mmCIF file of C-alpha atoms in Angstrom:
data_model
loop_
_atom_site.group_PDB
_atom_site.id
_atom_site.type_symbol
_atom_site.label_atom_id
_atom_site.label_comp_id
_atom_site.label_asym_id
_atom_site.label_seq_id
_atom_site.Cartn_x
_atom_site.Cartn_y
_atom_site.Cartn_z
ATOM 1 C CA MET A 1 101.810 100.274 124.545
ATOM 2 C CA CYS A 2 105.252 101.365 125.782
ATOM 3 C CA ILE A 3 107.086 103.989 123.818
ATOM 4 C CA ARG A 4 109.329 100.901 122.306
ATOM 5 C CA GLU A 5 106.435 98.745 121.081
ATOM 6 C CA LEU A 6 105.425 101.834 119.568
ATOM 7 C CA ALA A 7 108.536 102.777 117.962
ATOM 8 C CA ALA A 8 108.248 98.820 116.367
ATOM 9 C CA THR A 9 104.902 99.184 115.160
ATOM 10 C CA LYS A 10 105.628 102.192 113.346
ATOM 11 C CA GLU A 11 108.529 100.915 112.089
ATOM 12 C CA ILE A 12 106.764 97.859 110.764
ATOM 13 C CA ASP A 13 104.023 99.973 109.010
ATOM 14 C CA ASN A 14 107.049 101.605 107.283
ATOM 15 C CA ILE A 15 108.411 98.338 106.147
ATOM 16 C CA ILE A 16 104.844 97.812 104.724
ATOM 17 C CA LYS A 17 104.351 100.862 103.053
ATOM 18 C CA MET A 18 107.776 100.356 101.715
ATOM 19 C CA SER A 19 107.143 96.982 100.445
ATOM 20 C CA MET A 20 104.084 98.166 98.248
ATOM 21 C CA LYS A 21 105.996 101.219 97.085
ATOM 22 C CA THR A 22 108.939 99.165 96.029
ATOM 23 C CA LYS A 23 106.821 96.361 94.406
ATOM 24 C CA PHE A 24 104.922 98.984 92.188
ATOM 25 C CA HIS A 25 108.286 100.332 91.418
ATOM 26 C CA ASN A 26 109.743 96.882 90.573
ATOM 27 C CA TRP A 27 106.373 95.984 88.719
ATOM 28 C CA LEU A 28 107.050 99.328 86.393
ATOM 29 C CA ILE A 29 110.518 98.021 85.632
ATOM 30 C CA ASN A 30 109.627 94.507 84.485
ATOM 31 C CA THR A 31 106.543 95.611 82.563
ATOM 32 C CA LYS A 32 106.584 95.729 78.784
ATOM 33 C CA VAL A 33 106.107 99.294 78.905
ATOM 34 C CA ASN A 34 108.728 101.653 78.130
ATOM 35 C CA ILE A 35 108.954 103.721 81.479
ATOM 36 C CA THR A 36 112.359 105.530 81.632
ATOM 37 C CA ARG A 37 112.286 106.874 85.166
ATOM 38 C CA PRO A 38 110.236 104.152 87.152
ATOM 39 C CA ASP A 39 111.173 105.932 90.553
ATOM 40 C CA LYS A 40 109.651 109.227 89.400
ATOM 41 C CA TYR A 41 106.046 106.981 89.303
ATOM 42 C CA SER A 42 106.268 105.329 92.732
ATOM 43 C CA ASN A 43 107.203 108.432 94.082
ATOM 44 C CA THR A 44 104.215 110.435 92.366
ATOM 45 C CA ILE A 45 101.908 108.473 94.650
ATOM 46 C CA THR A 46 103.323 109.607 97.973
ATOM 47 C CA THR A 47 103.089 113.086 96.395
ATOM 48 C CA ILE A 48 99.663 112.709 95.735
ATOM 49 C CA SER A 49 99.132 111.421 99.250
ATOM 50 C CA ASN A 50 100.604 114.122 100.552
ATOM 51 C CA HIS A 51 98.328 116.540 98.962
ATOM 52 C CA PHE A 52 95.297 114.542 99.818
ATOM 53 C CA LYS A 53 96.591 114.865 103.061
ATOM 54 C CA LYS A 54 96.980 118.552 103.154
ATOM 55 C CA SER A 55 93.612 119.349 100.934
ATOM 56 C CA LEU A 56 91.526 117.205 102.687
ATOM 57 C CA ASN A 57 92.826 117.277 106.190
ATOM 58 C CA LYS A 58 92.712 113.476 106.391
ATOM 59 C CA ASP A 59 95.938 110.928 107.219
ATOM 60 C CA ILE A 60 95.917 109.531 103.470
ATOM 61 C CA ASP A 61 98.075 106.893 101.827
ATOM 62 C CA LEU A 62 97.146 105.534 98.737
ATOM 63 C CA TYR A 63 100.075 102.435 99.227
ATOM 64 C CA GLU A 64 97.901 101.454 102.183
ATOM 65 C CA ILE A 65 94.125 101.660 100.365
ATOM 66 C CA LYS A 66 93.395 98.326 98.717
ATOM 67 C CA SER A 67 89.787 98.893 97.935
ATOM 68 C CA VAL A 68 88.797 100.703 94.201
ATOM 69 C CA ASN A 69 85.731 102.190 96.089
ATOM 70 C CA GLU A 70 87.878 103.944 98.834
ATOM 71 C CA LEU A 71 89.767 105.175 95.997
ATOM 72 C CA LEU A 72 86.753 106.025 93.918
ATOM 73 C CA ARG A 73 85.472 108.129 97.315
ATOM 74 C CA LEU A 74 88.563 109.874 97.871
ATOM 75 C CA LYS A 75 88.484 111.055 94.243
ATOM 76 C CA ASP A 76 84.838 112.490 94.419
ATOM 77 C CA GLU A 77 85.422 113.957 98.009
ATOM 78 C CA TYR A 78 88.439 115.738 96.653
ATOM 79 C CA PHE A 79 87.003 117.348 93.552
ATOM 80 C CA SER A 80 84.054 117.802 95.204
ATOM 81 C CA TYR A 81 85.867 120.872 96.755
#
């Protein structure tokens, strides 16, 4: 894979991640729950992902995980330290 293809793939990955973050942000805005700062909530997931990366020494992005079982495994792994 050439550098240009690699950059395009990375850009597509970032767009997909952004869209999940944007979808979550929009969902927070559109729900009937009174949330004054939906941007804080959506950014918190990124903060938690970064913390997991440092703590578990793994490349983790919670926006990419689609399986509840995977999330539970990460939680168990994190709290076992």
